[in-house]
């Protein structure tokens, strides 16, 4: 049973580690305003020295948004809370506006957090938002995809999400209904803004919101129960996939993943397919997991014997030495100026040295790999060269047919691997497989989850 009243003492926030401060995302609506005031009360009572920064993102999409940001600033000033307004500047897309606004919102919240040395962002997503999310995803699904969505999409929003492998976004109100938050604000004699886009049924979420409002609470309770069960299944599936990655996956060369064929007969096909999908997306630098049905078909073909196929920009090459995954040669980035702190090809995080100057980076290419001194071992040299050919290196190395050594030249810039499907948003449901893949490919370790004495679930 969900709360009908927000707990003003410990229930909402006691499991969250606020040691390094918190950015509260506050739009001025009822949910985020209640979040801010409840969080301020909690910190005043338990950790008065912890820094709290309220951030309002002005998307600039409608008249009155700037005034709403000013109203939040005024409320914060009256409560002794630091406040900052971040503006989404520039042109706005004509299609996919809600998704673009969401991306801009998190980017700006993260920028504010980094500028103030805070690694935790708290948002006011409620049980109502969770139910809407689950029902929207359920409505979009074809029946044949329901089994997978029951373990992934139908889990809804995670209690925490890691953004850009750096900042944790925490949603402490997922067990609290909007009506309870509004009752709290009325008792506190605090008003809130009403965003007209929240009732504009040209968008999917307001349509679902209106549908839920017209029905009994039973449908919302059912949706939340479904989300809770799906979240448990998703974590369990991820833990099983992580175990398989630890047992059967290795990296014999940069950009080359080897799977032990025993993975195919491990007896846990659902988790094995999930692990394969994550590794395919990682090797190919793709933000989304490959299609479930196509991945299952590939897995069954691998069971049948040797093959060479491509899925999600990843070449899958089954040989006697094992099953190898590498980035396909098609569609690699062209020669371009290196930009600090960017993701190259969805797979490599580029960091420039202070003295690097202007650098041009390109894929090494197959011609240049002929000059690499590939050591002998159990991995076919042709596969290692093919993997190296897709790695970023200096333009000079490409033009001069490559370096003499066993790796691409990277003077002037540093490269670190990226776990592509989780690089931008990593839900806390998926921590186990993300950790396993990061360890496998040598990506940076995950920052500690923001829960004190609690799992993310």
Tab-separated table of C-alpha atoms in Angstrom:
chain	number	residue	atom	x	y	z
A	1	UNK	CA	0.000	0.000	0.000
A	2	UNK	CA	1.294	3.441	-0.899
A	3	UNK	CA	1.492	6.364	1.444
A	4	UNK	CA	-1.454	8.706	1.495
A	5	UNK	CA	0.501	11.316	3.489
A	6	UNK	CA	4.137	12.259	2.936
A	7	UNK	CA	6.263	11.388	5.965
A	8	UNK	CA	7.815	14.604	7.232
A	9	UNK	CA	10.481	12.908	9.338
A	10	UNK	CA	12.387	9.995	7.900
A	11	UNK	CA	10.443	7.913	5.403
A	12	UNK	CA	11.194	9.878	2.235
A	13	UNK	CA	14.850	10.780	2.650
A	14	UNK	CA	16.505	8.777	5.421
A	15	UNK	CA	17.905	6.171	2.993
A	16	UNK	CA	19.626	8.775	0.776
A	17	UNK	CA	23.204	9.901	1.328
A	18	UNK	CA	23.273	13.716	1.190
A	19	UNK	CA	26.876	14.034	2.379
A	20	UNK	CA	27.948	15.967	-0.705
A	21	UNK	CA	24.829	18.085	-1.019
A	22	UNK	CA	21.839	17.949	-3.319
A	23	UNK	CA	20.410	19.780	-6.307
A	24	UNK	CA	16.613	19.837	-6.129
A	25	UNK	CA	14.920	20.172	-9.512
A	26	UNK	CA	12.074	22.638	-8.920
A	27	UNK	CA	9.774	23.714	-11.729
A	28	UNK	CA	7.284	25.487	-9.482
A	29	UNK	CA	4.633	22.791	-9.847
A	30	UNK	CA	3.133	21.062	-6.843
A	31	UNK	CA	5.328	17.948	-6.905
A	32	UNK	CA	8.704	19.685	-7.084
A	33	UNK	CA	7.682	22.466	-4.693
A	34	UNK	CA	6.629	19.918	-2.077
A	35	UNK	CA	9.851	17.981	-2.691
A	36	UNK	CA	11.933	21.087	-2.033
A	37	UNK	CA	10.184	22.054	1.188
A	38	UNK	CA	10.151	18.505	2.562
A	39	UNK	CA	13.819	18.061	1.715
A	40	UNK	CA	14.698	21.372	3.363
A	41	UNK	CA	12.883	20.279	6.528
A	42	UNK	CA	14.709	16.958	6.510
A	43	UNK	CA	18.149	18.493	6.042
A	44	UNK	CA	17.520	21.216	8.635
A	45	UNK	CA	16.665	18.494	11.120
A	46	UNK	CA	19.336	15.897	10.264
A	47	UNK	CA	22.212	17.611	8.413
A	48	UNK	CA	21.981	21.417	8.586
A	49	UNK	CA	25.460	21.907	7.106
A	50	UNK	CA	24.639	20.018	3.886
A	51	UNK	CA	24.332	22.251	0.857
A	52	UNK	CA	20.933	22.391	-0.872
A	53	UNK	CA	20.631	24.106	-4.257
A	54	UNK	CA	17.266	24.516	-5.965
A	55	UNK	CA	17.509	24.638	-9.757
A	56	UNK	CA	14.713	25.701	-12.083
A	57	UNK	CA	15.061	24.886	-15.770
A	58	UNK	CA	13.300	27.430	-17.970
A	59	UNK	CA	12.688	25.647	-21.265
A	60	UNK	CA	11.456	28.860	-22.872
A	61	UNK	CA	8.644	26.974	-24.572
A	62	UNK	CA	5.699	29.074	-23.437
A	63	UNK	CA	4.798	32.500	-22.181
A	64	UNK	CA	5.073	32.783	-18.408
A	65	UNK	CA	7.869	30.275	-17.848
A	66	UNK	CA	10.329	32.992	-16.825
A	67	UNK	CA	7.836	34.372	-14.292
A	68	UNK	CA	7.392	30.884	-12.826
A	69	UNK	CA	11.153	30.585	-12.390
A	70	UNK	CA	11.165	33.958	-10.628
A	71	UNK	CA	8.382	32.766	-8.317
A	72	UNK	CA	10.490	29.749	-7.351
A	73	UNK	CA	13.454	32.041	-6.712
A	74	UNK	CA	11.278	34.184	-4.444
A	75	UNK	CA	10.050	31.137	-2.508
A	76	UNK	CA	13.635	29.947	-2.060
A	77	UNK	CA	14.808	33.355	-0.873
A	78	UNK	CA	12.077	33.347	1.760
A	79	UNK	CA	13.136	29.906	2.977
A	80	UNK	CA	16.880	30.495	2.927
A	81	UNK	CA	17.496	28.123	0.015
A	82	UNK	CA	20.064	28.859	-2.682
A	83	UNK	CA	18.461	28.994	-6.128
A	84	UNK	CA	19.604	29.096	-9.723
A	85	UNK	CA	17.672	29.311	-13.002
A	86	UNK	CA	19.059	27.461	-16.033
A	87	UNK	CA	17.710	28.436	-19.465
A	88	UNK	CA	17.360	26.094	-22.421
A	89	UNK	CA	18.654	28.392	-25.143
A	90	UNK	CA	18.784	27.871	-28.889
A	91	UNK	CA	16.359	26.442	-31.412
A	92	UNK	CA	13.820	23.820	-30.377
A	93	UNK	CA	12.934	20.748	-32.459
A	94	UNK	CA	9.616	20.642	-34.268
A	95	UNK	CA	9.280	16.905	-33.593
A	96	UNK	CA	10.065	14.931	-30.463
A	97	UNK	CA	9.819	18.015	-28.285
A	98	UNK	CA	9.050	16.261	-24.938
A	99	UNK	CA	12.087	13.980	-25.297
A	100	UNK	CA	14.329	16.877	-26.311
A	101	UNK	CA	13.086	18.966	-23.383
A	102	UNK	CA	13.769	16.063	-21.014
A	103	UNK	CA	17.313	15.691	-22.344
A	104	UNK	CA	17.919	19.437	-22.033
A	105	UNK	CA	16.520	19.455	-18.499
A	106	UNK	CA	18.860	16.754	-17.244
A	107	UNK	CA	21.826	18.269	-19.056
A	108	UNK	CA	21.235	21.660	-17.445
A	109	UNK	CA	20.613	20.154	-14.008
A	110	UNK	CA	23.901	18.255	-14.327
A	111	UNK	CA	25.722	21.404	-15.402
A	112	UNK	CA	24.462	23.213	-12.310
A	113	UNK	CA	25.430	20.301	-10.070
A	114	UNK	CA	28.948	20.154	-11.504
A	115	UNK	CA	29.415	23.899	-11.229
A	116	UNK	CA	28.640	23.707	-7.509
A	117	UNK	CA	30.503	20.471	-6.789
A	118	UNK	CA	27.323	18.475	-6.098
A	119	UNK	CA	26.896	14.923	-7.372
A	120	UNK	CA	23.255	14.294	-6.457
A	121	UNK	CA	20.109	15.551	-8.202
A	122	UNK	CA	16.691	15.022	-6.596
A	123	UNK	CA	13.493	15.155	-8.634
A	124	UNK	CA	9.821	15.201	-7.696
A	125	UNK	CA	8.501	12.274	-9.749
A	126	UNK	CA	5.526	10.784	-7.939
A	127	UNK	CA	3.501	7.572	-7.875
A	128	UNK	CA	1.148	9.232	-10.370
A	129	UNK	CA	4.054	9.799	-12.778
A	130	UNK	CA	5.174	6.203	-12.325
A	131	UNK	CA	1.736	4.795	-13.091
A	132	UNK	CA	1.428	6.989	-16.178
A	133	UNK	CA	4.854	5.859	-17.399
A	134	UNK	CA	4.068	2.166	-16.982
A	135	UNK	CA	0.654	2.404	-18.635
A	136	UNK	CA	2.031	4.406	-21.569
A	137	UNK	CA	4.721	1.810	-22.171
A	138	UNK	CA	2.208	-0.988	-21.848
A	139	UNK	CA	-0.107	0.693	-24.355
A	140	UNK	CA	2.697	1.104	-26.915
A	141	UNK	CA	3.709	-2.547	-26.828
A	142	UNK	CA	2.893	-5.211	-29.342
A	143	UNK	CA	1.737	-8.416	-27.599
A	144	UNK	CA	4.820	-10.367	-28.701
A	145	UNK	CA	7.074	-7.889	-26.903
A	146	UNK	CA	5.197	-8.008	-23.611
A	147	UNK	CA	7.425	-10.684	-22.083
A	148	UNK	CA	10.510	-8.525	-22.471
A	149	UNK	CA	8.804	-5.310	-21.385
A	150	UNK	CA	7.581	-7.081	-18.236
A	151	UNK	CA	11.200	-7.345	-17.198
A	152	UNK	CA	12.419	-3.974	-18.503
A	153	UNK	CA	10.160	-1.151	-19.696
A	154	UNK	CA	7.269	-1.964	-17.402
A	155	UNK	CA	9.544	-1.435	-14.407
A	156	UNK	CA	8.980	2.269	-15.036
A	157	UNK	CA	11.273	4.874	-13.546
A	158	UNK	CA	14.080	3.634	-11.340
A	159	UNK	CA	14.466	5.016	-7.804
A	160	UNK	CA	17.834	6.328	-8.980
A	161	UNK	CA	19.501	6.854	-12.361
A	162	UNK	CA	23.145	7.611	-13.054
A	163	UNK	CA	23.501	10.416	-15.604
A	164	UNK	CA	26.601	10.580	-17.826
A	165	UNK	CA	28.291	8.041	-15.538
A	166	UNK	CA	28.700	10.934	-13.030
A	167	UNK	CA	25.633	12.407	-11.321
A	168	UNK	CA	22.964	10.388	-9.537
A	169	UNK	CA	19.358	11.409	-10.139
A	170	UNK	CA	17.184	10.258	-7.222
A	171	UNK	CA	13.377	10.052	-7.147
A	172	UNK	CA	12.312	9.769	-3.487
A	173	UNK	CA	8.607	10.478	-4.122
A	174	UNK	CA	7.839	7.476	-6.327
A	175	UNK	CA	5.810	6.010	-3.453
A	176	UNK	CA	3.843	9.207	-2.806
A	177	UNK	CA	0.720	10.373	-4.592
A	178	UNK	CA	0.365	13.858	-5.971
A	179	UNK	CA	-2.793	14.462	-3.954
A	180	UNK	CA	-0.878	13.901	-0.710
A	181	UNK	CA	1.786	16.400	-1.743
A	182	UNK	CA	-0.834	19.009	-2.573
A	183	UNK	CA	-2.524	18.457	0.774
A	184	UNK	CA	0.852	19.097	2.419
A	185	UNK	CA	1.351	22.344	0.473
A	186	UNK	CA	-2.125	23.549	1.430
A	187	UNK	CA	-1.347	22.946	5.104
A	188	UNK	CA	1.857	24.933	4.625
A	189	UNK	CA	-0.093	27.696	2.806
A	190	UNK	CA	2.205	27.398	-0.200
A	191	UNK	CA	0.870	27.702	-3.734
A	192	UNK	CA	2.177	26.192	-6.941
A	193	UNK	CA	2.140	26.824	-10.676
A	194	UNK	CA	-0.022	24.850	-13.085
A	195	UNK	CA	1.758	24.049	-16.352
A	196	UNK	CA	-0.859	24.120	-19.156
A	197	UNK	CA	1.127	21.529	-21.098
A	198	UNK	CA	0.245	19.022	-18.355
A	199	UNK	CA	-3.356	19.008	-19.595
A	200	UNK	CA	-2.625	19.402	-23.314
A	201	UNK	CA	-3.889	16.113	-24.714
A	202	UNK	CA	-1.884	16.618	-27.895
A	203	UNK	CA	0.845	14.867	-25.869
A	204	UNK	CA	0.801	11.258	-24.707
A	205	UNK	CA	1.327	11.772	-20.972
A	206	UNK	CA	-1.516	14.281	-20.465
A	207	UNK	CA	-3.834	11.877	-22.324
A	208	UNK	CA	-2.873	9.075	-19.971
A	209	UNK	CA	-3.201	11.421	-16.984
A	210	UNK	CA	-6.722	12.331	-18.016
A	211	UNK	CA	-7.578	8.668	-18.492
A	212	UNK	CA	-6.371	7.807	-14.996
A	213	UNK	CA	-8.228	10.751	-13.452
A	214	UNK	CA	-11.469	9.474	-14.961
A	215	UNK	CA	-11.068	6.028	-13.427
A	216	UNK	CA	-10.758	4.608	-9.938
A	217	UNK	CA	-7.491	4.335	-8.020
A	218	UNK	CA	-7.605	0.615	-8.732
A	219	UNK	CA	-6.005	1.049	-12.159
A	220	UNK	CA	-3.179	3.123	-10.689
A	221	UNK	CA	-2.604	0.557	-7.947
A	222	UNK	CA	-2.497	-2.207	-10.549
A	223	UNK	CA	0.021	-0.273	-12.641
A	224	UNK	CA	2.259	0.334	-9.641
A	225	UNK	CA	2.071	-3.303	-8.582
A	226	UNK	CA	3.059	-4.268	-12.125
A	227	UNK	CA	5.988	-1.833	-11.988
A	228	UNK	CA	7.202	-3.253	-8.675
A	229	UNK	CA	7.088	-6.825	-9.944
A	230	UNK	CA	8.771	-5.867	-13.226
A	231	UNK	CA	11.505	-4.047	-11.314
A	232	UNK	CA	12.255	-7.196	-9.302
A	233	UNK	CA	12.391	-9.272	-12.490
A	234	UNK	CA	14.590	-6.709	-14.210
A	235	UNK	CA	17.122	-6.677	-11.371
A	236	UNK	CA	17.161	-10.460	-11.264
A	237	UNK	CA	17.640	-10.672	-15.025
A	238	UNK	CA	20.481	-8.144	-14.829
A	239	UNK	CA	22.188	-10.038	-12.021
A	240	UNK	CA	22.001	-13.280	-14.012
A	241	UNK	CA	23.364	-11.545	-17.115
A	242	UNK	CA	26.198	-10.022	-15.067
A	243	UNK	CA	27.121	-13.446	-13.737
A	244	UNK	CA	27.296	-14.812	-17.291
A	245	UNK	CA	29.467	-11.891	-18.418
A	246	UNK	CA	31.879	-12.537	-15.557
A	247	UNK	CA	32.023	-16.260	-16.360
A	248	UNK	CA	32.062	-16.319	-20.148
A	249	UNK	CA	33.275	-12.959	-21.519
A	250	UNK	CA	36.797	-11.629	-21.952
A	251	UNK	CA	38.614	-8.888	-23.863
A	252	UNK	CA	41.685	-10.296	-25.672
A	253	UNK	CA	42.373	-6.947	-27.374
A	254	UNK	CA	41.105	-3.380	-27.299
A	255	UNK	CA	37.704	-3.295	-28.975
A	256	UNK	CA	37.425	-7.079	-29.189
A	257	UNK	CA	35.175	-9.096	-26.876
A	258	UNK	CA	35.410	-12.877	-26.765
A	259	UNK	CA	32.536	-15.045	-25.556
A	260	UNK	CA	33.176	-18.601	-24.458
A	261	UNK	CA	30.856	-20.839	-26.547
A	262	UNK	CA	29.802	-22.523	-23.301
A	263	UNK	CA	27.588	-19.459	-22.800
A	264	UNK	CA	25.246	-20.996	-25.389
A	265	UNK	CA	24.650	-24.080	-23.259
A	266	UNK	CA	24.636	-22.468	-19.801
A	267	UNK	CA	20.943	-23.275	-19.441
A	268	UNK	CA	19.785	-19.693	-18.820
A	269	UNK	CA	18.946	-18.554	-22.335
A	270	UNK	CA	16.910	-15.496	-21.325
A	271	UNK	CA	19.779	-14.056	-19.285
A	272	UNK	CA	22.300	-15.122	-21.962
A	273	UNK	CA	20.358	-13.255	-24.654
A	274	UNK	CA	20.184	-10.194	-22.391
A	275	UNK	CA	23.944	-10.337	-21.786
A	276	UNK	CA	24.514	-10.695	-25.535
A	277	UNK	CA	22.320	-7.670	-26.271
A	278	UNK	CA	24.228	-5.516	-23.777
A	279	UNK	CA	27.585	-6.616	-25.190
A	280	UNK	CA	26.438	-6.054	-28.784
A	281	UNK	CA	25.367	-2.493	-27.968
A	282	UNK	CA	28.621	-1.889	-26.096
A	283	UNK	CA	30.855	-3.205	-28.877
A	284	UNK	CA	28.918	-1.250	-31.498
A	285	UNK	CA	28.641	1.971	-29.522
A	286	UNK	CA	24.835	1.974	-29.690
A	287	UNK	CA	22.760	3.656	-26.992
A	288	UNK	CA	19.829	1.206	-27.244
A	289	UNK	CA	19.869	-2.539	-26.924
A	290	UNK	CA	19.305	-4.433	-30.181
A	291	UNK	CA	15.842	-5.754	-30.939
A	292	UNK	CA	14.822	-8.651	-28.717
A	293	UNK	CA	13.516	-10.874	-31.529
A	294	UNK	CA	16.572	-10.346	-33.731
A	295	UNK	CA	18.855	-10.999	-30.771
A	296	UNK	CA	17.058	-14.247	-29.967
A	297	UNK	CA	17.358	-15.306	-33.610
A	298	UNK	CA	21.092	-14.550	-33.548
A	299	UNK	CA	21.522	-16.514	-30.318
A	300	UNK	CA	19.771	-19.532	-31.838
A	301	UNK	CA	21.922	-19.290	-34.963
A	302	UNK	CA	25.020	-19.276	-32.775
A	303	UNK	CA	23.752	-22.449	-31.126
A	304	UNK	CA	23.560	-24.033	-34.557
A	305	UNK	CA	27.261	-23.474	-35.265
A	306	UNK	CA	29.802	-21.107	-36.787
A	307	UNK	CA	28.609	-17.933	-38.446
A	308	UNK	CA	29.530	-14.322	-39.163
A	309	UNK	CA	26.740	-11.776	-38.814
A	310	UNK	CA	26.221	-8.108	-37.947
A	311	UNK	CA	23.782	-6.580	-35.459
A	312	UNK	CA	23.815	-3.126	-33.832
A	313	UNK	CA	26.994	-2.130	-35.726
A	314	UNK	CA	28.726	-5.162	-34.212
A	315	UNK	CA	30.277	-8.023	-36.153
A	316	UNK	CA	29.604	-11.381	-34.489
A	317	UNK	CA	32.224	-13.885	-35.634
A	318	UNK	CA	31.947	-17.456	-34.334
A	319	UNK	CA	35.224	-19.354	-34.811
A	320	UNK	CA	36.923	-22.319	-33.214
A	321	UNK	CA	38.690	-19.910	-30.843
A	322	UNK	CA	35.394	-18.501	-29.581
A	323	UNK	CA	32.627	-16.030	-30.386
A	324	UNK	CA	34.101	-12.580	-31.092
A	325	UNK	CA	32.356	-9.200	-31.067
A	326	UNK	CA	33.864	-6.078	-32.635
A	327	UNK	CA	32.770	-2.805	-34.187
A	328	UNK	CA	32.005	-3.174	-37.893
A	329	UNK	CA	34.099	-1.096	-40.302
A	330	UNK	CA	31.096	0.555	-41.929
A	331	UNK	CA	29.921	3.925	-40.671
A	332	UNK	CA	32.934	4.847	-38.533
A	333	UNK	CA	33.419	8.577	-37.845
A	334	UNK	CA	35.351	10.535	-40.490
A	335	UNK	CA	38.523	12.482	-39.722
A	336	UNK	CA	37.526	15.387	-37.460
A	337	UNK	CA	38.961	17.816	-34.958
A	338	UNK	CA	39.271	16.324	-31.497
A	339	UNK	CA	37.015	17.925	-28.878
A	340	UNK	CA	37.739	17.520	-25.209
A	341	UNK	CA	35.389	15.511	-23.026
A	342	UNK	CA	33.324	14.022	-25.844
A	343	UNK	CA	32.190	10.552	-26.834
A	344	UNK	CA	33.701	9.244	-30.078
A	345	UNK	CA	31.605	6.753	-32.058
A	346	UNK	CA	29.488	6.056	-28.968
A	347	UNK	CA	32.324	3.858	-27.625
A	348	UNK	CA	35.263	5.994	-26.490
A	349	UNK	CA	35.446	8.980	-24.176
A	350	UNK	CA	38.069	11.428	-25.475
A	351	UNK	CA	40.050	13.645	-23.100
A	352	UNK	CA	42.645	16.018	-24.558
A	353	UNK	CA	45.973	16.700	-22.880
A	354	UNK	CA	46.599	20.299	-21.859
A	355	UNK	CA	49.439	20.586	-24.374
A	356	UNK	CA	47.754	18.699	-27.188
A	357	UNK	CA	46.842	21.702	-29.338
A	358	UNK	CA	44.721	21.053	-32.422
A	359	UNK	CA	44.346	17.340	-33.085
A	360	UNK	CA	42.602	15.457	-35.847
A	361	UNK	CA	41.289	12.037	-34.872
A	362	UNK	CA	40.181	9.258	-37.179
A	363	UNK	CA	39.725	5.488	-37.121
A	364	UNK	CA	43.072	3.751	-37.529
A	365	UNK	CA	41.861	1.796	-40.552
A	366	UNK	CA	42.816	-1.603	-41.899
A	367	UNK	CA	45.862	-0.409	-43.875
A	368	UNK	CA	47.514	1.064	-40.802
A	369	UNK	CA	46.965	-2.059	-38.715
A	370	UNK	CA	49.427	-3.965	-40.905
A	371	UNK	CA	52.236	-2.136	-39.126
A	372	UNK	CA	51.025	-3.200	-35.705
A	373	UNK	CA	53.061	-5.876	-33.993
A	374	UNK	CA	50.329	-8.283	-32.927
A	375	UNK	CA	51.539	-10.850	-30.422
A	376	UNK	CA	50.751	-14.501	-30.950
A	377	UNK	CA	48.150	-16.166	-28.790
A	378	UNK	CA	44.833	-17.947	-28.908
A	379	UNK	CA	43.056	-15.042	-30.623
A	380	UNK	CA	43.237	-14.847	-34.435
A	381	UNK	CA	45.463	-11.918	-35.437
A	382	UNK	CA	43.042	-10.954	-38.196
A	383	UNK	CA	40.341	-10.285	-35.613
A	384	UNK	CA	42.660	-8.229	-33.433
A	385	UNK	CA	43.701	-6.111	-36.422
A	386	UNK	CA	40.067	-5.639	-37.430
A	387	UNK	CA	39.235	-4.456	-33.895
A	388	UNK	CA	42.215	-2.064	-33.810
A	389	UNK	CA	41.184	-0.657	-37.199
A	390	UNK	CA	38.044	0.783	-35.604
A	391	UNK	CA	39.916	2.509	-32.755
A	392	UNK	CA	40.526	6.285	-32.674
A	393	UNK	CA	44.023	7.503	-33.404
A	394	UNK	CA	45.889	10.539	-34.733
A	395	UNK	CA	45.394	11.499	-38.362
A	396	UNK	CA	49.179	11.395	-38.841
A	397	UNK	CA	49.195	7.734	-37.851
A	398	UNK	CA	46.551	6.999	-40.467
A	399	UNK	CA	48.343	8.935	-43.212
A	400	UNK	CA	51.673	7.315	-42.406
A	401	UNK	CA	50.137	3.836	-42.544
A	402	UNK	CA	50.100	3.486	-38.793
A	403	UNK	CA	52.539	3.233	-35.892
A	404	UNK	CA	55.029	0.521	-35.101
A	405	UNK	CA	53.683	-1.022	-31.957
A	406	UNK	CA	50.854	-3.087	-30.638
A	407	UNK	CA	48.256	-0.312	-30.202
A	408	UNK	CA	47.047	2.801	-32.052
A	409	UNK	CA	48.953	6.046	-31.394
A	410	UNK	CA	47.203	8.234	-28.812
A	411	UNK	CA	49.718	10.942	-27.976
A	412	UNK	CA	47.947	14.159	-27.074
A	413	UNK	CA	44.683	12.568	-25.989
A	414	UNK	CA	43.444	9.871	-23.648
A	415	UNK	CA	40.756	7.336	-24.426
A	416	UNK	CA	38.601	5.388	-22.049
A	417	UNK	CA	35.931	2.847	-22.985
A	418	UNK	CA	32.251	3.628	-22.605
A	419	UNK	CA	29.464	1.197	-21.710
A	420	UNK	CA	27.331	2.545	-24.545
A	421	UNK	CA	23.798	1.423	-23.588
A	422	UNK	CA	24.210	2.816	-20.065
A	423	UNK	CA	26.556	5.750	-20.703
A	424	UNK	CA	23.874	8.459	-20.741
A	425	UNK	CA	21.244	7.022	-18.403
A	426	UNK	CA	21.921	4.041	-16.141
A	427	UNK	CA	18.818	3.026	-14.139
A	428	UNK	CA	19.615	1.530	-10.758
A	429	UNK	CA	17.806	-1.632	-11.917
A	430	UNK	CA	20.773	-2.300	-14.232
A	431	UNK	CA	23.736	-1.730	-11.934
A	432	UNK	CA	24.889	-5.364	-11.976
A	433	UNK	CA	25.305	-5.777	-15.757
A	434	UNK	CA	26.715	-2.253	-16.102
A	435	UNK	CA	29.395	-3.017	-13.513
A	436	UNK	CA	30.208	-6.329	-15.191
A	437	UNK	CA	30.667	-4.742	-18.622
A	438	UNK	CA	32.661	-1.819	-17.218
A	439	UNK	CA	35.053	-4.269	-15.571
A	440	UNK	CA	35.261	-6.317	-18.773
A	441	UNK	CA	36.204	-3.459	-21.117
A	442	UNK	CA	38.160	-1.332	-18.640
A	443	UNK	CA	35.643	1.493	-18.302
A	444	UNK	CA	35.753	3.690	-15.178
A	445	UNK	CA	34.136	2.277	-12.069
A	446	UNK	CA	30.630	3.404	-11.209
A	447	UNK	CA	30.326	6.103	-8.562
A	448	UNK	CA	28.844	4.757	-5.347
A	449	UNK	CA	25.030	4.607	-5.346
A	450	UNK	CA	23.405	7.419	-3.341
A	451	UNK	CA	21.737	5.143	-0.828
A	452	UNK	CA	22.980	4.754	2.725
A	453	UNK	CA	22.561	1.205	3.970
A	454	UNK	CA	20.101	0.441	1.153
A	455	UNK	CA	20.111	-1.162	-2.252
A	456	UNK	CA	18.842	0.888	-5.165
A	457	UNK	CA	15.599	-1.062	-5.040
